[in-house]
XYZ file of C-alpha atoms in Angstrom:
520
model
C 35.787 10.420 -9.299
C 33.636 9.132 -6.352
C 36.209 7.718 -3.616
C 34.504 4.432 -2.042
C 34.245 4.797 1.818
C 37.451 3.398 3.865
C 35.128 0.422 5.565
C 34.755 -1.086 1.945
C 38.691 -1.087 1.555
C 40.525 -4.722 1.702
C 42.384 -5.277 4.400
C 44.774 -7.826 2.022
C 47.554 -5.321 0.849
C 47.422 -7.349 -2.400
C 43.548 -7.198 -3.136
C 44.010 -3.534 -2.201
C 46.608 -3.105 -5.182
C 44.203 -4.785 -7.458
C 41.516 -2.813 -6.457
C 43.563 0.395 -6.853
C 45.145 -0.969 -10.275
C 41.674 -1.082 -11.830
C 40.283 2.053 -10.464
C 43.399 3.788 -12.020
C 42.772 1.769 -15.529
C 39.477 2.886 -15.248
C 40.257 6.435 -14.481
C 42.767 6.172 -17.471
C 40.036 4.964 -19.964
C 37.512 7.780 -19.061
C 40.712 10.172 -20.212
C 41.410 8.827 -23.177
C 37.614 8.729 -23.804
C 37.249 12.526 -23.196
C 40.303 13.331 -25.615
C 38.977 11.062 -28.549
C 35.481 12.987 -28.191
C 37.842 16.276 -28.069
C 40.157 15.281 -30.867
C 36.625 14.442 -32.614
C 34.599 17.787 -31.690
C 37.961 19.718 -33.127
C 37.798 17.672 -36.423
C 34.507 18.352 -36.600
C 35.084 22.060 -36.026
C 37.640 22.155 -38.668
C 35.473 20.234 -41.480
C 32.384 22.958 -40.724
C 35.092 25.780 -40.851
C 36.248 23.977 -44.146
C 32.927 23.295 -45.717
C 31.827 26.935 -44.524
C 34.937 28.525 -46.577
C 34.113 26.545 -49.500
C 30.493 27.465 -49.475
C 31.650 31.089 -49.527
C 34.150 30.822 -52.241
C 31.796 29.093 -54.424
C 29.082 31.704 -53.724
C 31.612 34.049 -54.599
C 32.727 32.730 -57.646
C 29.254 31.944 -59.034
C 27.884 35.264 -58.428
C 30.073 37.746 -57.423
C 32.785 40.152 -59.107
C 35.172 37.741 -61.301
C 37.974 40.701 -60.362
C 40.695 40.026 -58.257
C 40.406 43.599 -56.517
C 39.197 43.132 -53.055
C 37.352 45.598 -50.733
C 39.571 44.596 -47.885
C 42.792 45.926 -49.759
C 44.455 48.701 -48.088
C 46.422 51.143 -49.810
C 50.087 50.275 -50.697
C 52.701 49.482 -47.869
C 51.181 52.461 -45.560
C 49.473 50.172 -42.652
C 50.620 47.959 -39.751
C 49.341 44.772 -38.758
C 46.700 45.609 -36.245
C 45.627 42.301 -35.128
C 45.194 41.250 -31.371
C 48.307 39.695 -30.090
C 50.216 40.182 -33.133
C 53.412 42.361 -32.995
C 53.867 45.018 -35.642
C 55.367 44.205 -38.381
C 57.843 46.392 -40.523
C 56.028 48.422 -43.183
C 57.105 48.358 -46.959
C 58.395 51.475 -48.716
C 55.888 53.212 -50.437
C 56.137 52.548 -54.349
C 54.102 55.166 -56.856
C 53.862 54.487 -60.361
C 54.084 58.130 -61.326
C 57.314 58.409 -59.642
C 59.012 55.008 -60.886
C 57.972 56.196 -64.406
C 59.766 59.623 -63.683
C 63.040 57.560 -62.896
C 63.140 55.459 -66.048
C 65.491 56.978 -69.099
C 63.360 59.645 -70.751
C 64.130 58.491 -73.852
C 62.688 55.063 -73.128
C 59.446 55.913 -71.182
C 56.781 55.782 -73.399
C 54.321 59.069 -73.302
C 50.714 58.121 -71.763
C 48.405 58.116 -74.628
C 45.310 60.448 -73.303
C 42.238 58.705 -73.574
C 39.742 61.589 -75.673
C 35.872 60.975 -74.776
C 33.142 60.792 -76.748
C 32.206 58.905 -80.083
C 35.536 57.874 -82.127
C 35.663 58.480 -85.603
C 34.857 55.621 -88.062
C 38.199 54.114 -89.559
C 39.305 55.917 -92.401
C 40.168 52.643 -94.814
C 36.284 51.830 -94.604
C 34.708 52.822 -98.223
C 32.584 55.532 -98.273
C 29.110 55.718 -100.444
C 28.079 59.273 -100.944
C 24.367 60.277 -100.085
C 23.267 63.744 -101.017
C 20.152 65.617 -99.759
C 19.405 68.698 -101.679
C 16.480 71.308 -101.339
C 13.639 70.842 -103.414
C 13.364 73.528 -106.434
C 10.952 75.426 -104.848
C 12.855 75.988 -101.719
C 15.753 77.178 -103.751
C 13.639 80.831 -104.274
C 14.043 82.855 -102.111
C 11.032 84.688 -100.635
C 12.557 88.014 -102.844
C 12.564 86.163 -105.871
C 16.191 85.773 -106.718
C 17.754 81.980 -106.755
C 19.763 81.011 -103.623
C 23.455 80.590 -104.006
C 24.970 77.226 -102.960
C 27.769 77.547 -100.252
C 28.994 74.583 -99.208
C 27.736 71.042 -97.075
C 27.282 70.005 -93.934
C 28.108 65.689 -93.753
C 27.637 63.313 -90.864
C 28.536 59.654 -91.092
C 26.546 56.251 -90.653
C 28.372 52.959 -90.067
C 26.653 50.618 -92.287
C 27.003 46.726 -92.749
C 26.240 44.492 -95.553
C 25.391 40.902 -94.957
C 28.052 38.029 -95.826
C 28.531 37.799 -99.477
C 28.081 34.379 -100.491
C 29.326 33.433 -103.723
C 30.217 29.952 -105.704
C 33.659 29.900 -107.801
C 33.215 28.158 -110.775
C 36.414 26.678 -111.994
C 36.479 26.164 -115.855
C 39.338 24.108 -116.725
C 39.941 24.987 -120.486
C 40.352 21.475 -122.816
C 42.226 21.412 -125.744
C 42.933 19.205 -128.687
C 45.367 18.474 -131.580
C 42.450 18.268 -134.840
C 45.497 17.038 -137.259
C 46.569 13.792 -135.387
C 43.800 13.566 -132.334
C 46.457 12.691 -129.978
C 44.149 13.289 -127.198
C 42.442 15.980 -124.818
C 44.471 17.959 -122.851
C 43.087 19.880 -119.869
C 44.279 22.699 -117.605
C 45.183 21.544 -114.193
C 43.213 22.549 -111.100
C 45.229 23.876 -108.284
C 45.332 21.703 -105.306
C 42.344 22.489 -103.296
C 42.639 22.708 -99.221
C 40.210 19.544 -99.361
C 39.911 17.501 -102.184
C 36.797 16.907 -103.996
C 35.304 19.284 -101.487
C 33.201 22.223 -102.262
C 34.458 24.223 -99.784
C 36.749 27.152 -100.839
C 40.146 28.087 -98.649
C 37.775 31.441 -97.711
C 34.510 29.500 -96.758
C 36.969 26.827 -94.461
C 38.511 30.289 -92.911
C 35.114 31.902 -92.222
C 33.753 28.637 -90.173
C 36.951 28.522 -87.902
C 37.005 31.794 -87.124
C 33.354 31.389 -86.411
C 33.922 28.808 -83.966
C 37.365 28.759 -82.630
C 37.453 32.751 -82.134
C 33.876 33.613 -82.064
C 32.972 30.622 -80.129
C 29.528 29.839 -82.437
C 28.461 26.315 -82.316
C 28.344 24.639 -85.440
C 24.626 23.786 -85.096
C 24.239 27.460 -85.436
C 26.222 28.251 -87.928
C 23.984 25.274 -89.702
C 21.368 27.605 -89.203
C 22.767 30.720 -90.440
C 23.674 28.967 -93.560
C 19.954 27.771 -94.077
C 18.479 31.465 -93.871
C 20.593 31.732 -97.212
C 18.984 29.081 -98.820
C 22.417 26.869 -98.418
C 22.118 22.941 -97.157
C 25.392 22.455 -95.255
C 24.839 20.022 -92.499
C 27.013 20.194 -89.004
C 28.300 17.138 -89.846
C 29.716 18.585 -92.963
C 30.886 21.155 -91.216
C 32.646 19.047 -88.593
C 34.339 16.916 -91.057
C 35.418 20.093 -92.910
C 37.204 21.175 -89.423
C 38.868 17.851 -89.384
C 40.435 17.633 -92.647
C 41.220 21.154 -92.404
C 43.175 20.714 -89.233
C 45.106 17.385 -90.652
C 46.301 20.012 -93.544
C 47.941 22.782 -90.887
C 49.976 19.894 -89.002
C 53.466 20.837 -90.962
C 52.952 24.427 -89.910
C 52.045 23.160 -86.403
C 55.190 21.337 -86.622
C 57.244 24.348 -87.505
C 55.860 26.389 -84.864
C 56.645 23.556 -82.240
C 59.892 23.566 -83.180
C 60.560 27.047 -82.809
C 58.498 27.141 -79.550
C 60.900 24.901 -78.033
C 63.918 26.604 -79.276
C 62.861 29.754 -77.629
C 64.424 28.947 -74.474
C 61.166 30.050 -72.175
C 57.976 28.566 -72.011
C 54.528 29.299 -70.130
C 52.501 25.991 -69.835
C 49.246 25.538 -68.256
C 45.964 23.192 -68.591
C 42.388 23.219 -68.684
C 39.586 20.985 -68.915
C 37.737 19.766 -72.036
C 34.677 17.220 -72.275
C 35.122 14.694 -75.021
C 32.268 12.349 -75.108
C 33.580 9.196 -77.190
C 37.043 8.262 -75.819
C 37.982 4.731 -75.368
C 37.900 3.348 -71.763
C 36.379 6.556 -70.405
C 32.753 7.709 -69.722
C 31.138 10.661 -71.975
C 30.909 12.599 -68.256
C 34.804 12.197 -67.651
C 37.085 15.191 -68.202
C 39.834 15.899 -70.803
C 42.190 18.061 -71.089
C 43.493 20.798 -73.271
C 47.390 21.621 -72.560
C 48.675 25.058 -73.797
C 52.200 26.275 -74.101
C 53.314 29.632 -74.791
C 56.694 31.251 -75.487
C 57.917 33.780 -73.544
C 59.053 35.854 -76.664
C 57.190 39.167 -76.950
C 58.615 39.735 -80.640
C 57.163 36.405 -82.238
C 54.651 34.860 -80.112
C 53.676 31.077 -80.524
C 50.613 29.680 -78.731
C 49.861 25.885 -79.029
C 46.896 24.092 -77.874
C 47.563 20.199 -77.629
C 44.903 17.650 -76.447
C 45.349 14.690 -74.102
C 42.838 12.368 -72.184
C 44.850 12.560 -68.733
C 46.086 15.393 -66.738
C 49.662 13.918 -65.996
C 53.437 14.090 -65.823
C 54.124 12.372 -68.931
C 51.916 13.883 -70.703
C 53.755 17.424 -70.341
C 56.983 15.589 -70.325
C 56.374 14.169 -74.072
C 55.303 17.766 -75.043
C 58.556 19.008 -74.275
C 60.571 16.646 -75.352
C 64.283 17.822 -74.793
C 63.427 21.196 -74.148
C 66.187 23.190 -71.849
C 65.382 26.709 -70.647
C 62.949 28.458 -68.197
C 59.688 26.929 -67.765
C 56.485 28.873 -65.875
C 53.525 26.950 -64.621
C 51.184 26.657 -61.745
C 51.743 24.413 -58.911
C 50.106 21.426 -60.577
C 52.354 18.198 -58.992
C 52.737 17.094 -62.804
C 55.271 19.960 -63.583
C 57.363 19.491 -60.338
C 59.631 16.572 -61.599
C 60.156 18.108 -64.993
C 61.222 21.351 -63.124
C 63.871 19.101 -61.684
C 65.301 17.888 -64.503
C 68.786 19.242 -65.873
C 68.809 22.481 -67.977
C 65.219 23.385 -66.762
C 64.666 26.385 -64.369
C 61.330 26.417 -63.336
C 59.345 29.674 -62.238
C 56.235 29.779 -60.547
C 53.125 32.160 -60.890
C 52.648 35.306 -58.127
C 49.039 35.552 -59.365
C 48.607 32.230 -58.076
C 49.742 32.868 -54.729
C 47.902 36.389 -54.853
C 44.773 34.456 -55.387
C 45.379 32.290 -52.398
C 45.246 35.452 -50.122
C 42.165 37.113 -52.085
C 40.359 33.873 -50.976
C 41.228 34.131 -47.409
C 39.926 37.890 -47.862
C 36.538 36.505 -48.979
C 36.021 33.886 -46.585
C 37.344 35.635 -43.528
C 36.788 40.003 -44.256
C 38.644 42.053 -41.454
C 36.740 43.884 -39.103
C 36.648 47.752 -39.599
C 39.876 49.451 -39.169
C 41.918 45.890 -38.637
C 44.267 44.734 -41.208
C 44.905 41.092 -41.482
C 47.668 38.691 -42.697
C 45.698 38.434 -46.180
C 45.221 42.090 -46.569
C 49.192 42.744 -45.803
C 50.072 39.857 -48.761
C 47.639 41.244 -51.089
C 49.147 44.723 -50.634
C 52.907 43.952 -50.426
C 52.253 42.035 -53.639
C 50.444 44.274 -55.158
C 53.543 46.463 -55.023
C 55.507 44.109 -56.896
C 53.114 44.499 -59.830
C 53.060 48.532 -59.706
C 56.671 47.986 -60.875
C 56.213 45.520 -63.429
C 53.343 47.959 -65.085
C 55.891 51.020 -65.030
C 58.533 48.479 -66.863
C 56.138 46.571 -69.023
C 57.377 48.481 -72.466
C 61.410 48.666 -71.255
C 63.711 46.544 -72.881
C 65.071 43.444 -70.981
C 68.428 44.707 -69.418
C 66.345 47.645 -68.135
C 63.983 45.762 -66.413
C 66.466 43.721 -64.947
C 67.913 46.820 -63.336
C 64.796 48.105 -61.881
C 63.725 45.073 -60.493
C 67.302 44.777 -58.883
C 66.885 47.992 -57.350
C 62.915 48.252 -56.827
C 61.644 44.623 -56.653
C 64.442 43.026 -54.829
C 64.090 44.916 -51.540
C 60.455 44.590 -51.499
C 60.824 41.142 -52.165
C 63.071 41.155 -48.980
C 60.549 42.630 -46.862
C 57.707 40.454 -47.844
C 60.062 37.470 -46.809
C 60.813 38.850 -43.701
C 56.634 39.510 -43.023
C 56.094 35.985 -43.968
C 58.821 33.966 -42.050
C 56.876 35.819 -38.846
C 53.535 35.199 -40.023
C 53.806 31.694 -40.460
C 54.881 31.425 -36.990
C 51.810 33.253 -35.944
C 49.351 31.142 -38.261
C 47.808 27.613 -37.912
C 48.335 25.734 -41.073
C 44.604 25.285 -41.193
C 42.075 27.756 -43.079
C 42.503 30.011 -45.998
C 45.031 31.956 -44.660
C 47.583 29.534 -43.373
C 47.568 27.530 -46.761
C 48.063 30.824 -48.504
C 50.920 31.146 -46.237
C 52.305 28.024 -46.871
C 51.906 28.131 -50.694
C 53.936 31.062 -50.818
C 56.567 30.028 -48.410
C 56.710 26.497 -50.433
C 57.041 28.463 -53.956
C 59.101 31.301 -52.916
C 62.148 30.049 -54.886
C 60.439 29.643 -57.767
C 58.390 33.020 -57.301
C 61.567 34.786 -57.134
C 63.551 33.790 -60.340
C 61.812 36.300 -62.258
C 64.465 38.705 -60.777
C 67.518 36.829 -62.456
C 66.698 37.699 -66.206
C 64.939 41.077 -67.308
C 62.966 38.448 -70.183
C 60.807 36.880 -67.498
C 57.119 37.571 -66.203
C 56.628 37.272 -62.826
C 53.353 35.428 -63.361
C 51.963 32.660 -66.027
C 49.404 35.234 -67.036
C 50.497 34.992 -70.296
C 49.574 31.484 -71.420
C 46.587 32.216 -69.078
C 44.853 34.973 -71.242
C 45.699 32.938 -74.213
C 43.610 30.046 -72.637
C 40.570 32.598 -72.129
C 39.078 32.315 -75.942
C 39.104 28.385 -75.412
C 37.103 28.765 -72.176
C 34.654 31.414 -73.838
C 33.632 29.218 -76.412
C 33.453 25.900 -74.111
C 30.500 27.440 -72.841
C 29.086 27.444 -76.439
C 30.264 24.377 -77.865
C 30.185 22.591 -74.446
C 31.948 19.520 -75.522
C 33.966 17.487 -78.429
C 32.310 14.711 -79.625
C 35.691 12.440 -80.511
C 39.148 12.529 -79.938
C 39.705 13.427 -83.596
C 37.750 16.832 -83.161
C 39.139 17.666 -80.015
C 42.538 17.388 -81.859
C 41.035 19.492 -84.762
C 39.953 22.107 -82.087
C 43.555 22.209 -80.854
C 45.234 22.914 -84.109
C 42.687 25.543 -84.691
C 42.980 27.221 -81.693
C 46.953 26.983 -82.009
C 46.857 28.690 -85.484
C 44.125 31.450 -84.335
C 45.586 32.219 -81.068
C 49.156 32.316 -83.029
C 47.724 34.760 -85.499
C 46.318 36.940 -83.021
C 49.335 37.455 -80.788
C 51.223 38.374 -83.776
C 48.875 40.597 -84.663
C 47.298 39.475 -87.478
C 43.513 39.283 -88.580
C 42.050 35.249 -88.005
C 40.145 35.214 -90.922
C 42.634 36.911 -93.230
C 45.281 34.684 -92.358
C 43.244 31.036 -92.389
C 42.258 32.132 -95.964
C 45.660 32.540 -97.338
C 47.299 29.701 -95.374
C 44.179 27.217 -96.773
C 45.163 28.811 -100.333
C 48.562 28.401 -100.247
C 49.866 25.371 -98.106
C 48.233 22.947 -100.638
C 50.564 24.343 -102.963
C 53.618 23.875 -100.867
C 55.785 20.878 -100.949
C 57.746 19.052 -98.018
C 61.259 18.485 -98.163
């Protein structure tokens, strides 16, 4: 600031004070302006960094590898953090999958199945059609004049396929009448059908359902396929059949829902779905498909439910009076439910790991350096090595091994996390990942308390995958009724698959037998 010459200073003390105060006020205003400019620059720099990270992640998700394996990932627990200014952290114990397998009881350790290379034999249960290839008669005569003797044969197999066979089931209902008294005609009853007064058989309904909801084939493509066979089945007819079939399955869904709520352990997640015709919503707005899965490995149940909103009250209505373990992601709608009496909330370690993998992608560490994201991913990977080694063990054995192996590794991860939180700014992907891990720590470690529990929410995310693949093909549901029908079909098909049942055979039997059942 330029100091005025002394000859311009007033002789009056009061005037001098006023001039000094004015100069001080002007100086304060300029300082405040500089601070505001610095804050604005910092905000813009943070915004630019955020947008750059989002662009990198978008490109990676759109064009990069979908696997969460990272090139930045270092070997298991054999590194120290090399960032400038960071203190060395304690290295965790090396965990080797083979040595861990060897420590398990021999009677309970499954022997690894050696994968054979080359072409696999065709299934023995497939029917065989024998095609004989013989020599011409002239070639059966040797050059010496003798007839050649048959000594055997050489066989090879080819896989053949016969396109779908379409047939018409003719229901002939026999009629009888008494010629003596002419009391009237009596006709044999027609068995209850899945869709009354329809020409769709249980087999056809099952075929359409599996083609759309399992194989992701849109109805307009099925319409074209049937047309090639000379059969006229418009897509609106196919859609109507699926909606009416789903209504038939409602009692079975209700029984599965009752068993799921009594299981004591539920995975829960949701995924988007677009429904064109919804009250008070535009066609472009998103709705949601909520998915629940039991944690029971012996008798798994997977249920889909459509809802127009993603809200806490939707999740609460699906769970009802449920009590037990509830494993979800960090969506805020689950937080209040997890605080209810009788519910123990679990978080998903895969989501925590994914945050650090995103940090690796936006800020790859230089060669020879190990970032905090690298450390976190490697330490979490060690927990998954333990889980892979004990996945086929009974719950009691899992609990013991987790206490011996996983708990010490989690303690070391916690100690490292406390140090990393003090050394890392909260902004940026690494800071967000550290904050996520810290915020959800208690829920991420609940799985240690019970051998039945999973380390992550992947079981239900894997159940969603067929729906997500199908969504890329059929894109949207036309109406709420259609979305509810889709939820019903996915529930039955995915539950059948989880119980090692072939979906077509299962649905065909359900559509044939369920109309004959009576509800008590």
